[in-house]
mmCIF file of C-alpha atoms in Angstrom:
data_model
loop_
_atom_site.group_PDB
_atom_site.id
_atom_site.type_symbol
_atom_site.label_atom_id
_atom_site.label_comp_id
_atom_site.label_asym_id
_atom_site.label_seq_id
_atom_site.Cartn_x
_atom_site.Cartn_y
_atom_site.Cartn_z
ATOM 1 C CA MET A 1227 -16.389 -26.095 6.935
ATOM 2 C CA VAL A 1228 -16.611 -22.626 4.926
ATOM 3 C CA ALA A 1229 -18.477 -22.763 1.737
ATOM 4 C CA PRO A 1230 -16.235 -22.172 -1.403
ATOM 5 C CA SER A 1231 -17.783 -18.859 -2.162
ATOM 6 C CA THR A 1232 -17.643 -17.434 1.285
ATOM 7 C CA TYR A 1233 -13.935 -18.807 1.688
ATOM 8 C CA PHE A 1234 -13.162 -17.241 -1.807
ATOM 9 C CA SER A 1235 -14.852 -13.868 -0.929
ATOM 10 C CA PHE A 1236 -13.002 -13.959 2.180
ATOM 11 C CA VAL A 1237 -9.626 -14.820 1.327
ATOM 12 C CA VAL A 1238 -9.233 -11.931 -0.548
ATOM 13 C CA PHE A 1239 -6.537 -9.956 1.287
ATOM 14 C CA PHE A 1240 -8.101 -6.311 0.250
ATOM 15 C CA PHE A 1241 -4.936 -4.565 0.257
ATOM 16 C CA CYS A 1242 -7.082 -3.374 -0.115
ATOM 17 C CA SER A 1243 2.399 11.589 18.587
ATOM 18 C CA SER A 1244 5.132 13.674 16.280
ATOM 19 C CA ASN A 1245 7.183 13.085 13.311
ATOM 20 C CA PHE A 1246 10.000 10.800 13.182
ATOM 21 C CA ALA A 1247 13.253 11.972 14.351
ATOM 22 C CA PHE A 1248 15.030 10.369 11.204
ATOM 23 C CA ASN A 1249 18.938 10.249 10.777
ATOM 24 C CA SER A 1250 20.635 12.711 8.769
ATOM 25 C CA ALA A 1251 19.463 10.616 5.615
ATOM 26 C CA VAL A 1252 16.256 12.383 5.505
ATOM 27 C CA GLN A 1253 16.857 16.368 5.544
ATOM 28 C CA THR A 1254 14.476 18.735 7.707
ATOM 29 C CA THR A 1255 13.750 20.885 4.758
ATOM 30 C CA SER A 1256 12.149 19.038 2.087
ATOM 31 C CA PRO A 1257 12.229 19.704 -1.679
ATOM 32 C CA PHE A 1258 9.162 18.285 -2.188
ATOM 33 C CA LYS A 1259 6.078 20.236 -1.807
ATOM 34 C CA LYS A 1260 3.426 17.788 -3.104
ATOM 35 C CA ILE A 1261 2.739 14.061 -3.206
ATOM 36 C CA TYR A 1262 0.575 11.992 -5.821
ATOM 37 C CA ALA A 1263 -0.095 8.663 -4.262
ATOM 38 C CA PHE A 1264 -1.297 5.513 -5.742
ATOM 39 C CA GLY A 1265 -2.005 1.917 -4.420
ATOM 40 C CA ASP A 1266 -4.527 -0.105 -2.364
ATOM 41 C CA SER A 1267 -5.879 -0.146 1.311
ATOM 42 C CA PHE A 1268 -2.328 0.247 2.554
ATOM 43 C CA THR A 1269 -2.208 3.601 1.087
ATOM 44 C CA ASP A 1270 -5.755 4.487 0.688
ATOM 45 C CA THR A 1271 -6.441 7.557 2.827
ATOM 46 C CA GLY A 1272 -10.247 8.116 2.524
ATOM 47 C CA ASN A 1273 -11.466 7.156 -1.159
ATOM 48 C CA THR A 1274 -13.059 3.892 0.356
ATOM 49 C CA ARG A 1275 -16.102 4.215 2.541
ATOM 50 C CA SER A 1276 -17.567 1.063 4.501
ATOM 51 C CA ALA A 1277 -20.367 0.733 1.575
ATOM 52 C CA SER A 1278 -17.806 1.113 -1.495
ATOM 53 C CA GLY A 1279 -14.801 -1.036 -0.096
ATOM 54 C CA PRO A 1280 -14.242 -4.822 -0.082
ATOM 55 C CA THR A 1281 -16.848 -6.336 1.955
ATOM 56 C CA GLY A 1282 -15.001 -8.506 4.132
ATOM 57 C CA PHE A 1283 -13.447 -5.362 5.931
ATOM 58 C CA GLY A 1284 -16.783 -3.202 5.682
ATOM 59 C CA HIS A 1285 -16.697 -1.079 8.679
ATOM 60 C CA VAL A 1286 -13.676 1.080 7.820
ATOM 61 C CA SER A 1287 -16.123 4.224 8.141
ATOM 62 C CA SER A 1288 -16.856 3.382 11.967
ATOM 63 C CA ARG A 1289 -15.039 2.597 15.300
ATOM 64 C CA PRO A 1290 -12.675 1.489 16.245
ATOM 65 C CA TYR A 1291 -10.936 2.371 13.058
ATOM 66 C CA GLY A 1292 -9.182 5.390 13.393
ATOM 67 C CA SER A 1293 -9.167 5.259 17.160
ATOM 68 C CA THR A 1294 -5.418 5.640 17.970
ATOM 69 C CA PHE A 1295 -4.428 8.921 16.494
ATOM 70 C CA PHE A 1296 -7.680 10.566 14.970
ATOM 71 C CA HIS A 1297 -9.660 9.704 17.657
ATOM 72 C CA HIS A 1298 -12.385 9.023 14.759
ATOM 73 C CA PRO A 1299 -12.967 6.825 11.734
ATOM 74 C CA THR A 1300 -10.945 8.473 8.837
ATOM 75 C CA ASN A 1301 -11.688 5.444 6.142
ATOM 76 C CA ARG A 1302 -8.032 4.219 6.546
ATOM 77 C CA TYR A 1303 -7.824 0.461 7.420
ATOM 78 C CA SER A 1304 -5.852 1.023 10.424
ATOM 79 C CA ASP A 1305 -6.180 2.320 14.053
ATOM 80 C CA GLY A 1306 -4.234 5.274 12.785
ATOM 81 C CA ARG A 1307 -2.023 6.503 10.169
ATOM 82 C CA LEU A 1308 -0.549 4.714 7.354
ATOM 83 C CA VAL A 1309 3.100 4.890 5.782
ATOM 84 C CA ILE A 1310 2.107 7.723 3.285
ATOM 85 C CA ASP A 1311 0.944 9.736 6.470
ATOM 86 C CA PHE A 1312 4.353 9.537 7.806
ATOM 87 C CA VAL A 1313 5.717 10.385 5.001
ATOM 88 C CA THR A 1314 3.785 13.398 4.574
ATOM 89 C CA GLU A 1315 4.771 14.405 8.276
ATOM 90 C CA THR A 1316 8.336 13.812 7.556
ATOM 91 C CA LEU A 1317 8.247 16.066 4.624
ATOM 92 C CA SER A 1318 6.314 18.853 6.453
ATOM 93 C CA LEU A 1319 3.200 18.468 4.274
ATOM 94 C CA PRO A 1320 -0.551 18.034 5.272
ATOM 95 C CA TYR A 1321 -1.890 14.823 4.930
ATOM 96 C CA LEU A 1322 -3.338 13.783 1.655
ATOM 97 C CA PRO A 1323 -6.751 14.412 0.592
ATOM 98 C CA PRO A 1324 -8.660 11.591 -1.008
ATOM 99 C CA TYR A 1325 -9.154 12.116 -4.635
ATOM 100 C CA ARG A 1326 -12.935 11.074 -4.355
ATOM 101 C CA GLY A 1327 -15.062 14.097 -2.955
ATOM 102 C CA HIS A 1328 -11.987 16.485 -3.291
ATOM 103 C CA LYS A 1329 -12.969 19.706 -5.354
ATOM 104 C CA GLY A 1330 -10.898 22.437 -6.235
ATOM 105 C CA ASN A 1331 -6.970 23.214 -6.320
ATOM 106 C CA ALA A 1332 -4.631 20.513 -4.630
ATOM 107 C CA PRO A 1333 -1.481 22.661 -3.623
ATOM 108 C CA HIS A 1334 0.018 19.613 -1.784
ATOM 109 C CA GLY A 1335 -1.119 16.622 -3.773
ATOM 110 C CA VAL A 1336 -3.812 13.834 -4.027
ATOM 111 C CA ASN A 1337 -4.300 10.651 -2.585
ATOM 112 C CA PHE A 1338 -5.459 8.532 -5.505
ATOM 113 C CA ALA A 1339 -5.131 4.733 -3.847
ATOM 114 C CA PHE A 1340 -8.426 2.650 -3.347
ATOM 115 C CA ALA A 1341 -8.687 -0.359 -0.901
ATOM 116 C CA GLY A 1342 -9.219 -3.717 -2.764
ATOM 117 C CA SER A 1343 -7.396 -2.423 -5.822
ATOM 118 C CA THR A 1344 -5.638 -4.449 -8.248
ATOM 119 C CA ALA A 1345 -2.872 -4.314 -10.841
ATOM 120 C CA ILE A 1346 -4.327 -6.018 -13.567
ATOM 121 C CA ASN A 1347 -7.599 -4.322 -14.993
ATOM 122 C CA HIS A 1348 -11.071 -5.626 -13.725
ATOM 123 C CA ALA A 1349 -11.660 -6.948 -17.283
ATOM 124 C CA PHE A 1350 -9.762 -10.009 -16.841
ATOM 125 C CA PHE A 1351 -11.241 -10.860 -13.647
ATOM 126 C CA VAL A 1352 -14.589 -10.593 -15.179
ATOM 127 C CA LYS A 1353 -13.570 -12.903 -18.089
ATOM 128 C CA ASN A 1354 -12.337 -15.484 -15.695
ATOM 129 C CA ASN A 1355 -15.382 -15.317 -13.635
ATOM 130 C CA LEU A 1356 -13.304 -14.054 -10.585
ATOM 131 C CA THR A 1357 -15.407 -11.043 -9.407
ATOM 132 C CA LEU A 1358 -17.258 -12.321 -6.484
ATOM 133 C CA ASP A 1359 -17.100 -9.465 -4.131
ATOM 134 C CA MET A 1360 -14.637 -7.825 -5.769
ATOM 135 C CA THR A 1361 -13.870 -4.109 -5.884
ATOM 136 C CA PRO A 1362 -13.913 -2.876 -9.587
ATOM 137 C CA GLN A 1363 -10.804 -0.357 -9.227
ATOM 138 C CA SER A 1364 -7.712 -0.912 -10.786
ATOM 139 C CA ILE A 1365 -4.289 0.816 -11.002
ATOM 140 C CA GLN A 1366 -5.566 1.663 -14.512
ATOM 141 C CA THR A 1367 -8.831 3.291 -12.664
ATOM 142 C CA GLN A 1368 -6.242 5.474 -10.502
ATOM 143 C CA MET A 1369 -4.442 6.462 -13.834
ATOM 144 C CA ASN A 1370 -7.664 7.458 -15.125
ATOM 145 C CA TRP A 1371 -8.741 9.568 -12.111
ATOM 146 C CA PHE A 1372 -5.047 11.109 -12.218
ATOM 147 C CA ASN A 1373 -5.872 12.507 -15.894
ATOM 148 C CA LYS A 1374 -8.971 13.831 -14.770
ATOM 149 C CA PHE A 1375 -7.456 15.710 -11.843
ATOM 150 C CA LEU A 1376 -4.797 16.942 -14.515
ATOM 151 C CA GLU A 1377 -7.365 18.345 -16.908
ATOM 152 C CA SER A 1378 -9.267 19.936 -14.067
ATOM 153 C CA GLN A 1379 -5.944 21.880 -13.029
ATOM 154 C CA GLY A 1380 -5.732 22.843 -16.797
ATOM 155 C CA CYS A 1381 -3.006 20.304 -17.560
ATOM 156 C CA LYS A 1382 -3.301 17.975 -20.621
ATOM 157 C CA GLY A 1383 -0.040 17.235 -21.562
ATOM 158 C CA THR A 1384 3.832 16.845 -20.277
ATOM 159 C CA VAL A 1385 5.331 18.747 -17.664
ATOM 160 C CA SER A 1386 6.604 21.221 -20.291
ATOM 161 C CA SER A 1387 3.928 21.581 -22.277
ATOM 162 C CA SER A 1388 2.283 24.218 -20.287
ATOM 163 C CA PRO A 1389 2.432 26.235 -17.475
ATOM 164 C CA GLU A 1390 -0.485 24.595 -15.558
ATOM 165 C CA CYS A 1391 1.153 21.297 -16.152
ATOM 166 C CA LYS A 1392 4.452 22.859 -14.766
ATOM 167 C CA ALA A 1393 2.459 23.934 -11.647
ATOM 168 C CA VAL A 1394 1.148 20.488 -11.310
ATOM 169 C CA PHE A 1395 4.237 18.428 -11.530
ATOM 170 C CA ASP A 1396 6.908 20.748 -10.060
ATOM 171 C CA ASP A 1397 8.371 19.847 -6.769
ATOM 172 C CA ALA A 1398 6.264 16.732 -6.802
ATOM 173 C CA LEU A 1399 6.968 13.482 -5.536
ATOM 174 C CA ILE A 1400 4.990 10.225 -6.799
ATOM 175 C CA TRP A 1401 4.299 7.619 -4.486
ATOM 176 C CA VAL A 1402 3.102 4.019 -5.734
ATOM 177 C CA GLY A 1403 2.278 2.026 -2.891
ATOM 178 C CA GLU A 1404 2.242 -1.620 -2.905
ATOM 179 C CA ILE A 1405 -0.005 -3.251 -5.626
ATOM 180 C CA GLY A 1406 -0.788 -6.900 -6.345
ATOM 181 C CA VAL A 1407 -1.577 -8.748 -3.484
ATOM 182 C CA ASN A 1408 -4.918 -8.557 -4.381
ATOM 183 C CA ASP A 1409 -4.695 -9.908 -7.831
ATOM 184 C CA TYR A 1410 -3.043 -13.010 -6.331
ATOM 185 C CA ALA A 1411 -5.651 -13.381 -3.630
ATOM 186 C CA TYR A 1412 -8.596 -12.905 -6.321
ATOM 187 C CA THR A 1413 -7.363 -16.079 -7.926
ATOM 188 C CA VAL A 1414 -6.978 -18.505 -4.977
ATOM 189 C CA GLY A 1415 -8.466 -21.715 -5.893
ATOM 190 C CA SER A 1416 -9.019 -20.792 -9.667
ATOM 191 C CA SER A 1417 -7.386 -22.370 -12.482
ATOM 192 C CA VAL A 1418 -5.333 -19.093 -13.177
ATOM 193 C CA SER A 1419 -1.368 -19.768 -11.865
ATOM 194 C CA SER A 1420 0.518 -17.414 -10.029
ATOM 195 C CA ASP A 1421 2.871 -17.216 -13.009
ATOM 196 C CA THR A 1422 0.071 -15.758 -14.882
ATOM 197 C CA ILE A 1423 -0.758 -13.130 -12.297
ATOM 198 C CA ARG A 1424 2.608 -12.025 -11.668
ATOM 199 C CA LYS A 1425 3.181 -11.531 -15.337
ATOM 200 C CA LEU A 1426 0.145 -9.702 -16.106
ATOM 201 C CA ALA A 1427 0.269 -7.724 -12.739
ATOM 202 C CA ILE A 1428 4.067 -6.588 -13.108
ATOM 203 C CA SER A 1429 3.209 -5.555 -16.881
ATOM 204 C CA SER A 1430 0.186 -3.694 -15.951
ATOM 205 C CA VAL A 1431 2.203 -1.738 -12.968
ATOM 206 C CA THR A 1432 5.010 -1.337 -15.469
ATOM 207 C CA GLY A 1433 2.583 0.376 -18.275
ATOM 208 C CA PHE A 1434 1.536 2.498 -15.485
ATOM 209 C CA LEU A 1435 4.909 3.951 -14.390
ATOM 210 C CA GLN A 1436 5.828 4.318 -18.090
ATOM 211 C CA THR A 1437 3.086 6.706 -18.676
ATOM 212 C CA LEU A 1438 3.748 8.595 -15.474
ATOM 213 C CA LEU A 1439 7.355 8.993 -16.567
ATOM 214 C CA LYS A 1440 6.445 10.012 -20.065
ATOM 215 C CA LYS A 1441 4.608 12.775 -18.573
ATOM 216 C CA GLY A 1442 7.930 14.084 -17.628
ATOM 217 C CA VAL A 1443 7.826 13.291 -13.510
ATOM 218 C CA LYS A 1444 11.071 13.011 -12.410
ATOM 219 C CA HIS A 1445 10.759 11.702 -8.751
ATOM 220 C CA VAL A 1446 9.346 8.211 -8.023
ATOM 221 C CA VAL A 1447 8.534 5.976 -4.826
ATOM 222 C CA VAL A 1448 7.346 2.251 -5.585
ATOM 223 C CA GLN A 1449 6.965 -0.112 -2.928
ATOM 224 C CA GLY A 1450 7.283 -3.986 -3.494
ATOM 225 C CA LEU A 1451 4.603 -6.551 -2.081
ATOM 226 C CA PRO A 1452 4.751 -7.177 1.799
ATOM 227 C CA PRO A 1453 5.024 -10.802 3.232
ATOM 228 C CA THR A 1454 1.546 -11.735 2.800
ATOM 229 C CA GLY A 1455 2.143 -14.965 4.423
ATOM 230 C CA CYS A 1456 2.357 -13.315 7.730
ATOM 231 C CA LEU A 1457 -1.027 -11.997 7.943
ATOM 232 C CA PRO A 1458 -3.421 -13.492 10.290
ATOM 233 C CA LEU A 1459 -6.023 -14.150 7.223
ATOM 234 C CA ALA A 1460 -3.105 -16.078 5.697
ATOM 235 C CA MET A 1461 -2.295 -17.967 8.945
ATOM 236 C CA VAL A 1462 -5.887 -18.980 9.686
ATOM 237 C CA LEU A 1463 -6.640 -20.191 6.117
ATOM 238 C CA ALA A 1464 -3.296 -21.954 5.345
ATOM 239 C CA SER A 1465 -2.172 -25.487 6.355
ATOM 240 C CA GLU A 1466 -0.293 -25.457 9.659
ATOM 241 C CA ASP A 1467 2.702 -27.416 7.987
ATOM 242 C CA ASP A 1468 2.938 -24.608 5.580
ATOM 243 C CA ARG A 1469 5.221 -22.586 7.601
ATOM 244 C CA ASP A 1470 8.845 -20.914 6.821
ATOM 245 C CA ASP A 1471 11.312 -19.610 8.921
ATOM 246 C CA LEU A 1472 9.538 -16.553 10.023
ATOM 247 C CA GLY A 1473 6.569 -18.868 11.456
ATOM 248 C CA CYS A 1474 4.732 -17.294 8.394
ATOM 249 C CA VAL A 1475 2.853 -19.053 5.420
ATOM 250 C CA LYS A 1476 5.654 -20.274 3.225
ATOM 251 C CA SER A 1477 3.762 -20.722 0.087
ATOM 252 C CA ALA A 1478 2.399 -16.982 0.430
ATOM 253 C CA ASN A 1479 5.662 -15.460 1.296
ATOM 254 C CA ASN A 1480 7.566 -17.344 -1.603
ATOM 255 C CA GLN A 1481 4.675 -15.876 -3.797
ATOM 256 C CA SER A 1482 5.024 -12.342 -2.992
ATOM 257 C CA TYR A 1483 8.956 -12.638 -2.830
ATOM 258 C CA THR A 1484 8.925 -14.060 -6.271
ATOM 259 C CA HIS A 1485 7.040 -11.248 -7.543
ATOM 260 C CA ASN A 1486 9.212 -8.510 -5.789
ATOM 261 C CA VAL A 1487 12.512 -9.744 -7.415
ATOM 262 C CA VAL A 1488 10.880 -9.718 -10.841
ATOM 263 C CA TYR A 1489 9.469 -6.410 -10.215
ATOM 264 C CA GLN A 1490 12.825 -4.925 -9.200
ATOM 265 C CA LYS A 1491 14.175 -5.918 -12.351
ATOM 266 C CA THR A 1492 11.395 -4.235 -14.235
ATOM 267 C CA VAL A 1493 12.337 -1.216 -11.914
ATOM 268 C CA GLN A 1494 15.616 -1.221 -12.996
ATOM 269 C CA ASP A 1495 14.632 -1.452 -16.749
ATOM 270 C CA LEU A 1496 12.610 1.868 -16.384
ATOM 271 C CA ARG A 1497 15.850 3.324 -14.744
ATOM 272 C CA ASN A 1498 17.378 2.651 -17.922
ATOM 273 C CA GLN A 1499 14.750 3.995 -20.212
ATOM 274 C CA PHE A 1500 14.331 7.208 -17.993
ATOM 275 C CA PRO A 1501 17.817 7.956 -16.762
ATOM 276 C CA ASP A 1502 16.517 11.401 -15.804
ATOM 277 C CA ALA A 1503 14.383 10.180 -13.369
ATOM 278 C CA VAL A 1504 15.036 8.925 -9.959
ATOM 279 C CA ILE A 1505 13.107 5.602 -8.993
ATOM 280 C CA ALA A 1506 13.446 4.420 -5.693
ATOM 281 C CA TYR A 1507 12.132 1.053 -4.514
ATOM 282 C CA LEU A 1508 10.681 0.650 -1.076
ATOM 283 C CA ASP A 1509 11.544 -3.266 0.111
ATOM 284 C CA TYR A 1510 8.531 -3.766 1.962
ATOM 285 C CA TRP A 1511 9.243 -7.527 2.099
ATOM 286 C CA ASN A 1512 12.634 -7.497 3.761
ATOM 287 C CA ALA A 1513 11.430 -4.580 6.198
ATOM 288 C CA TYR A 1514 8.451 -6.373 7.531
ATOM 289 C CA ALA A 1515 10.252 -9.255 7.875
ATOM 290 C CA ALA A 1516 13.253 -7.586 9.854
ATOM 291 C CA VAL A 1517 10.545 -6.659 12.200
ATOM 292 C CA MET A 1518 9.015 -10.236 12.535
ATOM 293 C CA LYS A 1519 12.416 -11.805 13.116
ATOM 294 C CA ASN A 1520 12.784 -9.599 15.960
ATOM 295 C CA PRO A 1521 9.599 -7.917 16.778
ATOM 296 C CA LYS A 1522 10.622 -6.904 20.611
ATOM 297 C CA LYS A 1523 13.139 -4.576 18.982
ATOM 298 C CA TYR A 1524 10.523 -2.581 17.566
ATOM 299 C CA GLY A 1525 8.503 -2.367 20.575
ATOM 300 C CA PHE A 1526 5.655 -5.416 19.484
ATOM 301 C CA GLU A 1527 4.630 -8.200 21.728
ATOM 302 C CA GLU A 1528 2.319 -9.682 19.289
ATOM 303 C CA PRO A 1529 3.607 -10.479 16.024
ATOM 304 C CA PHE A 1530 0.716 -12.614 14.696
ATOM 305 C CA MET A 1531 -2.458 -11.649 16.463
ATOM 306 C CA ALA A 1532 -4.938 -8.772 15.130
ATOM 307 C CA CYS A 1533 -5.636 -6.149 17.727
ATOM 308 C CA CYS A 1534 -8.924 -6.170 16.656
ATOM 309 C CA GLY A 1535 -10.924 -9.225 15.597
ATOM 310 C CA SER A 1536 -12.395 -12.155 17.191
ATOM 311 C CA GLY A 1537 -11.321 -15.851 18.033
ATOM 312 C CA GLY A 1538 -9.027 -14.846 20.561
ATOM 313 C CA PRO A 1539 -5.089 -16.506 20.455
ATOM 314 C CA PRO A 1540 -3.353 -17.113 18.015
ATOM 315 C CA TYR A 1541 -4.387 -15.135 15.264
ATOM 316 C CA ASN A 1542 -7.639 -13.490 16.871
ATOM 317 C CA PHE A 1543 -9.208 -13.700 13.284
ATOM 318 C CA GLU A 1544 -12.368 -15.152 11.956
ATOM 319 C CA VAL A 1545 -13.942 -14.577 8.550
ATOM 320 C CA PHE A 1546 -17.440 -13.804 9.758
ATOM 321 C CA SER A 1547 -16.493 -11.383 12.712
ATOM 322 C CA THR A 1548 -14.080 -8.931 11.520
ATOM 323 C CA CYS A 1549 -13.234 -5.707 13.073
ATOM 324 C CA GLY A 1550 -16.034 -3.525 13.675
ATOM 325 C CA THR A 1551 -18.612 -6.498 13.568
ATOM 326 C CA SER A 1552 -20.701 -6.753 17.013
ATOM 327 C CA GLN A 1553 -18.567 -9.869 17.540
ATOM 328 C CA ALA A 1554 -15.357 -8.480 17.352
ATOM 329 C CA SER A 1555 -13.201 -6.635 20.251
ATOM 330 C CA VAL A 1556 -10.258 -4.437 20.193
ATOM 331 C CA CYS A 1557 -7.016 -4.649 22.104
ATOM 332 C CA SER A 1558 -5.995 -2.025 24.639
ATOM 333 C CA ASN A 1559 -2.782 -1.737 23.513
ATOM 334 C CA PRO A 1560 -2.347 -1.449 19.564
ATOM 335 C CA SER A 1561 0.987 -0.211 19.691
ATOM 336 C CA GLN A 1562 2.113 -3.579 20.603
ATOM 337 C CA TYR A 1563 0.778 -5.507 17.864
ATOM 338 C CA ILE A 1564 1.439 -5.501 14.284
ATOM 339 C CA ASN A 1565 -1.557 -6.384 12.752
ATOM 340 C CA TRP A 1566 -4.753 -4.387 13.014
ATOM 341 C CA ASP A 1567 -7.452 -6.377 11.513
ATOM 342 C CA GLY A 1568 -6.264 -9.710 10.333
ATOM 343 C CA VAL A 1569 -5.142 -8.289 6.978
ATOM 344 C CA HIS A 1570 -4.027 -4.301 7.744
ATOM 345 C CA LEU A 1571 -1.741 -2.861 9.871
ATOM 346 C CA THR A 1572 -1.401 -0.946 12.764
ATOM 347 C CA GLU A 1573 -0.328 2.501 13.158
ATOM 348 C CA ALA A 1574 2.584 1.557 15.258
ATOM 349 C CA MET A 1575 3.869 -1.066 12.173
ATOM 350 C CA TYR A 1576 3.223 1.628 9.697
ATOM 351 C CA LYS A 1577 5.432 4.010 12.033
ATOM 352 C CA ALA A 1578 8.246 1.398 12.304
ATOM 353 C CA LEU A 1579 8.115 0.506 8.647
ATOM 354 C CA SER A 1580 8.067 4.063 7.561
ATOM 355 C CA HIS A 1581 11.394 4.682 9.544
ATOM 356 C CA MET A 1582 12.754 1.714 7.927
ATOM 357 C CA PHE A 1583 12.224 3.126 4.275
ATOM 358 C CA MET A 1584 12.631 6.817 4.971
ATOM 359 C CA SER A 1585 16.191 6.249 6.853
ATOM 360 C CA GLY A 1586 17.450 4.237 3.805
ATOM 361 C CA THR A 1587 17.774 0.969 5.106
ATOM 362 C CA PHE A 1588 15.309 -0.364 2.918
ATOM 363 C CA SER A 1589 15.099 2.150 -0.259
ATOM 364 C CA HIS A 1590 17.050 1.695 -3.193
ATOM 365 C CA PRO A 1591 18.622 4.036 -3.415
ATOM 366 C CA PRO A 1592 18.314 5.658 -0.057
ATOM 367 C CA PHE A 1593 15.120 8.108 0.181
ATOM 368 C CA GLY A 1594 17.910 10.527 1.534
ATOM 369 C CA SER A 1595 19.675 10.612 -1.943
ATOM 370 C CA LEU A 1596 16.267 11.068 -3.882
ATOM 371 C CA MET A 1597 15.817 14.176 -1.318
ATOM 372 C CA ASP A 1598 19.276 15.578 -2.687
ATOM 373 C CA ARG A 1599 19.032 14.933 -6.130
ATOM 374 C CA LYS A 1600 15.702 16.691 -6.054
ATOM 375 C CA GLN A 1601 17.488 19.493 -4.199
ATOM 376 C CA HIS A 1602 20.297 19.962 -6.858
ATOM 377 C CA VAL A 1603 18.152 19.719 -9.818
#
């Protein structure tokens, strides 16, 4: 049996080729010239390193991470590109540089996402003695970094307060990747309820979005949580009788689904508060579930098993031998796998999800309408 402290350490989810031939909903000429991205490991393009990221997946700076597209590690938690990378390709922009280590101007934007980040501030977890192997960064940390970045560009106010601020925000898309999965994971086995985490996490992200919108940003994309019960780590740790109609962990999926229902109501409230802004909600949960219901339609042969890991079928995931360790091995065909390392997804899955988001099917309103709105401003 895994010791409680070790179990807690590893149960943390640590959320941490060519462009798509998208349909006409996404135009070929992008009105956006830069992106500012936030989130956790599903969006982080290099702010984390092996030594600074979540310890359960401490080999992101080593092979086989990055092996599919970049052919070397880029500190992305995948074998290749992430959703945000496909977004930049679609908008004909270069890949976003990570904030940490970035110097000078950022004509095409910056990525502030950090693997292991939480929605709730770190102090809450410290107060509840829930900081074992925890990444201290939160969405508020990323806001602090963003404000420092703005100051470095000479911007100290709202969009309209100065030419410097106008230059930073003009033609910018704000991308807020999924954030909140880690908050639930860090409290597994504690006395802190899911209801408490949901309320605090959504309140924190709402405050984050309000701060951005008060600065005068007009075009924002936010992602909901994925069905976390479909991840190999969750499948390994949950009871076999805790399953839903997707074959995933029912309790975990219900948790993330409920979170998204409340989050979407909050997003609608923000739309009402800031009618001049366009806020698109990406339905990560249902997009992922659609792939799980018919994986072969999207080219996947292995919906549950990690490509890189150890232990073999059915999940190829062991908490002490994660991807990058000497005991782990990597599959020869990552494009046929949904999951990369037990928690994070393969480039192929990110590509499929990107198409589903950008084509409009799982974006509310459709991403194409956000593009249209920007072009006619």
